[in-house]
Each structure stands twice: as C-alpha cells, then as structure tokens.
Tab-separated table of C-alpha atoms in Angstrom:
chain	number	residue	atom	x	y	z
A	93	UNK	CA	-111.420	5.519	-53.342
A	94	UNK	CA	-113.927	6.557	-50.677
A	95	UNK	CA	-112.868	8.371	-47.528
A	96	UNK	CA	-113.666	5.243	-45.480
A	97	UNK	CA	-111.577	3.034	-47.761
A	98	UNK	CA	-108.645	5.462	-47.576
A	99	UNK	CA	-108.803	5.491	-43.783
A	100	UNK	CA	-108.892	1.695	-43.665
A	101	UNK	CA	-105.908	1.474	-46.035
A	102	UNK	CA	-103.909	3.948	-43.934
A	103	UNK	CA	-104.743	2.067	-40.742
A	104	UNK	CA	-103.669	-1.220	-42.325
A	105	UNK	CA	-100.344	0.326	-43.394
A	106	UNK	CA	-99.706	1.591	-39.856
A	107	UNK	CA	-100.374	-1.887	-38.437
A	108	UNK	CA	-98.080	-3.543	-40.980
A	109	UNK	CA	-95.259	-1.082	-40.310
A	110	UNK	CA	-95.611	-1.555	-36.557
A	111	UNK	CA	-95.530	-5.328	-36.973
A	112	UNK	CA	-92.389	-5.307	-39.164
A	113	UNK	CA	-89.432	-6.497	-37.085
A	114	UNK	CA	-86.680	-3.955	-36.511
A	115	UNK	CA	-83.147	-4.924	-37.435
A	116	UNK	CA	-81.785	-6.484	-34.246
A	117	UNK	CA	-78.549	-5.353	-32.662
A	118	UNK	CA	-76.229	-8.332	-33.088
A	119	UNK	CA	-73.542	-7.344	-30.577
A	120	UNK	CA	-73.224	-5.019	-27.578
A	121	UNK	CA	-69.501	-4.523	-26.945
A	122	UNK	CA	-68.022	-2.756	-23.914
A	123	UNK	CA	-64.382	-1.682	-24.268
A	124	UNK	CA	-62.664	-1.203	-20.892
A	125	UNK	CA	-59.305	0.619	-20.895
A	126	UNK	CA	-56.746	0.430	-18.082
A	127	UNK	CA	-55.647	3.874	-16.814
A	128	UNK	CA	-54.156	2.728	-13.499
A	129	UNK	CA	-50.888	4.196	-12.210
A	130	UNK	CA	-48.837	1.582	-14.111
A	131	UNK	CA	-49.888	3.239	-17.400
A	132	UNK	CA	-47.785	6.327	-18.106
A	133	UNK	CA	-48.708	9.296	-20.309
A	134	UNK	CA	-47.128	7.902	-23.471
A	135	UNK	CA	-48.666	4.464	-22.936
A	136	UNK	CA	-52.105	6.006	-22.429
A	137	UNK	CA	-51.762	7.941	-25.680
A	138	UNK	CA	-50.752	4.744	-27.506
A	139	UNK	CA	-53.761	2.953	-26.024
A	140	UNK	CA	-56.237	5.650	-27.062
A	141	UNK	CA	-54.832	6.039	-30.562
A	142	UNK	CA	-54.476	2.269	-30.913
A	143	UNK	CA	-58.146	1.684	-30.109
A	144	UNK	CA	-59.356	4.458	-32.425
A	145	UNK	CA	-57.124	3.299	-35.284
A	146	UNK	CA	-58.171	-0.327	-34.802
A	147	UNK	CA	-61.837	0.655	-35.059
A	148	UNK	CA	-61.053	2.569	-38.273
A	149	UNK	CA	-59.199	-0.360	-39.834
A	150	UNK	CA	-60.988	-1.276	-43.105
A	151	UNK	CA	-61.434	-4.929	-42.110
A	152	UNK	CA	-62.792	-3.998	-38.689
A	153	UNK	CA	-65.181	-1.457	-40.210
A	154	UNK	CA	-66.336	-4.053	-42.713
A	155	UNK	CA	-66.956	-6.512	-39.874
A	156	UNK	CA	-68.920	-3.922	-37.880
A	157	UNK	CA	-71.105	-3.076	-40.881
A	158	UNK	CA	-71.862	-6.652	-41.959
A	159	UNK	CA	-75.555	-7.411	-42.608
A	160	UNK	CA	-77.536	-8.902	-39.768
A	161	UNK	CA	-77.944	-5.941	-37.451
A	162	UNK	CA	-75.760	-3.150	-36.094
A	163	UNK	CA	-73.045	-3.350	-33.451
A	164	UNK	CA	-73.338	-1.173	-30.329
A	165	UNK	CA	-70.176	-0.029	-28.528
A	166	UNK	CA	-69.486	1.757	-25.242
A	167	UNK	CA	-66.018	2.695	-23.955
A	168	UNK	CA	-64.837	3.436	-20.423
A	169	UNK	CA	-61.588	3.876	-18.499
A	170	UNK	CA	-60.915	2.138	-15.205
A	171	UNK	CA	-58.320	2.149	-12.433
A	172	UNK	CA	-59.020	2.030	-8.673
A	173	UNK	CA	-62.244	1.347	-6.810
A	174	UNK	CA	-64.965	3.749	-7.909
A	175	UNK	CA	-62.534	5.212	-10.443
A	176	UNK	CA	-64.291	4.421	-13.693
A	177	UNK	CA	-65.081	7.064	-16.291
A	178	UNK	CA	-67.220	6.826	-19.412
A	179	UNK	CA	-65.289	7.761	-22.554
A	180	UNK	CA	-68.118	7.103	-25.017
A	181	UNK	CA	-71.650	6.061	-24.117
A	182	UNK	CA	-73.539	3.451	-26.107
A	183	UNK	CA	-73.311	4.174	-29.835
A	184	UNK	CA	-75.187	2.126	-32.435
A	185	UNK	CA	-72.863	1.741	-35.402
A	186	UNK	CA	-74.848	1.550	-38.628
A	187	UNK	CA	-72.547	3.441	-41.007
A	188	UNK	CA	-68.942	4.615	-41.445
A	189	UNK	CA	-70.082	8.012	-40.187
A	190	UNK	CA	-71.172	6.418	-36.895
A	191	UNK	CA	-67.787	4.696	-36.521
A	192	UNK	CA	-65.814	7.888	-37.217
A	193	UNK	CA	-67.979	9.807	-34.739
A	194	UNK	CA	-67.107	7.204	-32.098
A	195	UNK	CA	-63.365	7.322	-32.823
A	196	UNK	CA	-63.476	11.131	-32.696
A	197	UNK	CA	-64.952	10.926	-29.187
A	198	UNK	CA	-62.254	8.439	-28.162
A	199	UNK	CA	-59.421	10.619	-29.511
A	200	UNK	CA	-60.947	13.748	-27.994
A	201	UNK	CA	-61.270	12.274	-24.500
A	202	UNK	CA	-59.136	13.394	-21.563
A	203	UNK	CA	-57.558	10.842	-19.252
A	204	UNK	CA	-59.825	10.453	-16.248
A	205	UNK	CA	-57.366	9.132	-13.631
A	206	UNK	CA	-53.633	8.458	-13.386
A	207	UNK	CA	-52.711	7.779	-9.760
A	208	UNK	CA	-54.873	4.880	-8.681
A	209	UNK	CA	-54.285	1.096	-8.427
A	210	UNK	CA	-55.783	-1.762	-10.441
A	211	UNK	CA	-59.348	-2.668	-9.426
A	212	UNK	CA	-60.419	-5.179	-12.056
A	213	UNK	CA	-63.398	-6.445	-10.095
A	214	UNK	CA	-64.824	-2.952	-9.754
A	215	UNK	CA	-64.208	-2.394	-13.473
A	216	UNK	CA	-66.268	-5.478	-14.289
A	217	UNK	CA	-69.020	-4.283	-11.970
A	218	UNK	CA	-69.110	-1.001	-13.901
A	219	UNK	CA	-69.340	-2.961	-17.153
A	220	UNK	CA	-72.253	-4.916	-15.711
A	221	UNK	CA	-74.080	-1.674	-14.928
A	222	UNK	CA	-73.448	-0.433	-18.471
A	223	UNK	CA	-75.081	-3.545	-19.884
A	224	UNK	CA	-78.050	-3.132	-17.535
A	225	UNK	CA	-78.939	0.144	-19.259
A	226	UNK	CA	-77.578	-0.784	-22.684
A	227	UNK	CA	-79.296	-1.889	-25.883
A	228	UNK	CA	-80.968	-5.262	-26.220
A	229	UNK	CA	-78.551	-7.181	-28.455
A	230	UNK	CA	-78.208	-10.824	-29.439
A	231	UNK	CA	-74.699	-11.047	-27.949
A	232	UNK	CA	-72.930	-9.138	-25.175
A	233	UNK	CA	-69.157	-8.930	-24.725
A	234	UNK	CA	-66.695	-7.075	-22.494
A	235	UNK	CA	-63.278	-6.364	-24.013
A	236	UNK	CA	-60.993	-5.462	-21.081
A	237	UNK	CA	-57.372	-4.420	-21.541
A	238	UNK	CA	-54.819	-4.286	-18.740
A	239	UNK	CA	-51.148	-4.500	-17.846
A	240	UNK	CA	-51.488	-5.762	-14.288
A	241	UNK	CA	-53.411	-8.071	-11.966
A	242	UNK	CA	-56.068	-6.865	-9.554
A	243	UNK	CA	-54.540	-5.203	-6.468
A	244	UNK	CA	-57.455	-3.162	-5.145
A	245	UNK	CA	-60.864	-4.386	-4.013
A	246	UNK	CA	-62.581	-7.588	-5.029
A	247	UNK	CA	-61.647	-9.909	-7.893
A	248	UNK	CA	-63.674	-10.058	-11.153
A	249	UNK	CA	-65.398	-13.335	-10.188
A	250	UNK	CA	-67.136	-11.473	-7.347
A	251	UNK	CA	-68.603	-8.995	-9.841
A	252	UNK	CA	-69.749	-11.889	-12.030
A	253	UNK	CA	-71.662	-13.325	-9.060
A	254	UNK	CA	-73.246	-10.073	-7.879
A	255	UNK	CA	-74.124	-8.470	-11.221
A	256	UNK	CA	-76.070	-10.023	-14.062
A	257	UNK	CA	-73.344	-11.519	-16.261
A	258	UNK	CA	-75.548	-14.260	-17.665
A	259	UNK	CA	-74.728	-14.674	-21.367
A	260	UNK	CA	-71.984	-12.025	-21.168
A	261	UNK	CA	-68.586	-12.999	-22.555
A	262	UNK	CA	-65.490	-11.353	-21.064
A	263	UNK	CA	-62.364	-11.278	-23.235
A	264	UNK	CA	-59.008	-9.776	-22.277
A	265	UNK	CA	-56.176	-7.941	-23.987
A	266	UNK	CA	-53.079	-8.453	-21.823
A	267	UNK	CA	-50.335	-5.876	-22.308
A	268	UNK	CA	-46.874	-7.250	-21.643
A	269	UNK	CA	-46.434	-10.105	-24.057
A	270	UNK	CA	-44.697	-13.411	-23.418
A	271	UNK	CA	-42.363	-11.729	-20.921
A	272	UNK	CA	-45.226	-11.880	-18.395
A	273	UNK	CA	-46.598	-15.439	-18.446
A	274	UNK	CA	-47.956	-15.141	-14.892
A	275	UNK	CA	-50.062	-12.128	-15.891
A	276	UNK	CA	-51.399	-13.948	-18.941
A	277	UNK	CA	-52.363	-16.916	-16.722
A	278	UNK	CA	-54.061	-14.537	-14.284
A	279	UNK	CA	-56.303	-13.111	-17.000
A	280	UNK	CA	-56.972	-16.560	-18.437
A	281	UNK	CA	-58.007	-18.060	-15.096
A	282	UNK	CA	-59.571	-15.168	-13.141
A	283	UNK	CA	-60.770	-12.567	-15.646
A	284	UNK	CA	-62.076	-14.001	-18.903
A	285	UNK	CA	-65.519	-15.547	-18.779
A	286	UNK	CA	-67.711	-17.569	-21.142
A	287	UNK	CA	-67.410	-20.661	-23.308
A	288	UNK	CA	-65.927	-18.733	-26.233
A	289	UNK	CA	-63.841	-16.310	-24.149
A	290	UNK	CA	-60.226	-15.717	-25.139
A	291	UNK	CA	-57.125	-13.717	-24.278
A	292	UNK	CA	-55.203	-11.591	-26.771
A	293	UNK	CA	-51.643	-10.468	-25.979
A	294	UNK	CA	-49.857	-7.229	-26.919
A	295	UNK	CA	-46.073	-7.102	-26.552
A	296	UNK	CA	-46.412	-3.570	-25.160
A	297	UNK	CA	-48.475	-0.454	-25.735
A	298	UNK	CA	-46.683	0.135	-29.039
A	299	UNK	CA	-48.265	-3.179	-30.092
A	300	UNK	CA	-51.709	-2.256	-28.743
A	301	UNK	CA	-53.267	-1.307	-32.088
A	302	UNK	CA	-52.289	-4.587	-33.759
A	303	UNK	CA	-53.557	-6.674	-30.850
A	304	UNK	CA	-56.786	-4.663	-30.559
A	305	UNK	CA	-57.466	-4.976	-34.289
A	306	UNK	CA	-57.036	-8.752	-34.118
A	307	UNK	CA	-59.222	-8.948	-31.028
A	308	UNK	CA	-62.017	-6.821	-32.503
A	309	UNK	CA	-62.128	-8.926	-35.652
A	310	UNK	CA	-62.443	-12.081	-33.577
A	311	UNK	CA	-65.211	-10.568	-31.442
A	312	UNK	CA	-67.236	-8.882	-34.170
A	313	UNK	CA	-67.002	-11.219	-37.159
A	314	UNK	CA	-69.376	-14.202	-37.255
A	315	UNK	CA	-67.473	-17.396	-36.355
A	316	UNK	CA	-67.681	-18.848	-39.876
A	317	UNK	CA	-65.769	-15.921	-41.404
A	318	UNK	CA	-63.127	-15.301	-38.751
A	319	UNK	CA	-60.540	-17.599	-40.331
A	320	UNK	CA	-56.848	-16.935	-39.841
A	321	UNK	CA	-56.055	-13.433	-38.607
A	322	UNK	CA	-52.807	-11.627	-39.147
C-alpha cells in the first residue's frame, strides 16, 4: 500500500469512528433525600443504608445494566430553603463497579443538615439545576423521598414553572405508610409530576429499602418488563 493510500485509509477510519453513534444515556435519575428536622439520626442512617442496599439489589443492578444505554444517577440531601447538599454528583453507571462506587459514596457521606424545616419547592429547584448541567439522556426523572409536607418557602409547582421541567417526571417515596393518608394525598396532588408519575409508600424508615427497591425497579426497567413487583 502506498503512503497516500495508507493516509486515505486512516482518514476514512477516523471519519467512520466519528460518525458512529455513541450509546445514548437512557435515563438521568436524581435521588433527593429528606434530611429535615423530622428525620432523626437513626432514621437518616436507615435512609442512607436503604438507598445504597436498594441500588445493590441484584434485580436493580440488572435493570440498571440492561442494554440500550447507561443510566446516570445523582444524589442530594434537602431540608430548608437553600439547604441542599450534593451527596454524589452525576455518575454514569455502565458496570457493577460503577454502581458499587456510587453506593460507597452514599454510605461514606456525612449528613449535611439536621435542624431545618421541609422546603420541597426549593428541593425541586435544586433538582432542576442538577438536570441543567447533567447528561443528555432520553428520559429524566426525580425520585424524591420525604416524611412531611412543605412548610418552608414555595411549593413544588412553583419550581416546575420557573425551572425547565419539560419532559421531567417527578416520583415520590412517602415515608409514613397508610397511617398518613393526608401526606400521601399531598405528594400525589402537589409533588409528583408527569403522565407516568407515581407515589411509592414506605411504612417507616425501617421499610425504606424495600420501598426504594420497588420504586427504582419501576423507574429504571422498561415498561414492558416491569410486571408485578414484590
């Protein structure tokens, strides 16, 4: 092969590689954890361990690593106005190693706040800002957990109007179970957002891992394989 032919072949290969589509991110998922004053030390520990263990569940890991593009996850804690703290910045999960690195960061985090009220609207605004600098994924979802209604600052619907929540689904994990029907209704009517949005319920923080596992499977699995969840 002549030097000219070799150069042309190399240039063609570069063009073909550049033109090959990258594997798209299929889901950007923001996990928002309640650390307001209603969450005590033990409950916070159950929440952190519950989230990490749910992400390590074999079925959840299998769902994350399904073909069709990786899942990106970011995690933050929220309480009062301007009291949001990033636990884990955007991580693209392409392998079990990526998932375990994320859960290690979650378990190794220190509680950011403990003495502030419940500012759900401000939490959603923070989530909106995370998406604004996040990866370009086919779907975008906020997974917000909480054990109380907003009592500080504006309501979530205000954040949805001000920030770009177009095509963003907001799901909720309500801690308190059937003993708190008014709280469940609050999240169902004023917090969740999107045609496919839903509310999951945990009986208490001891039940957080089970509820989070169920919720993650519903959010991450393609609709045709969700089926009946335990």
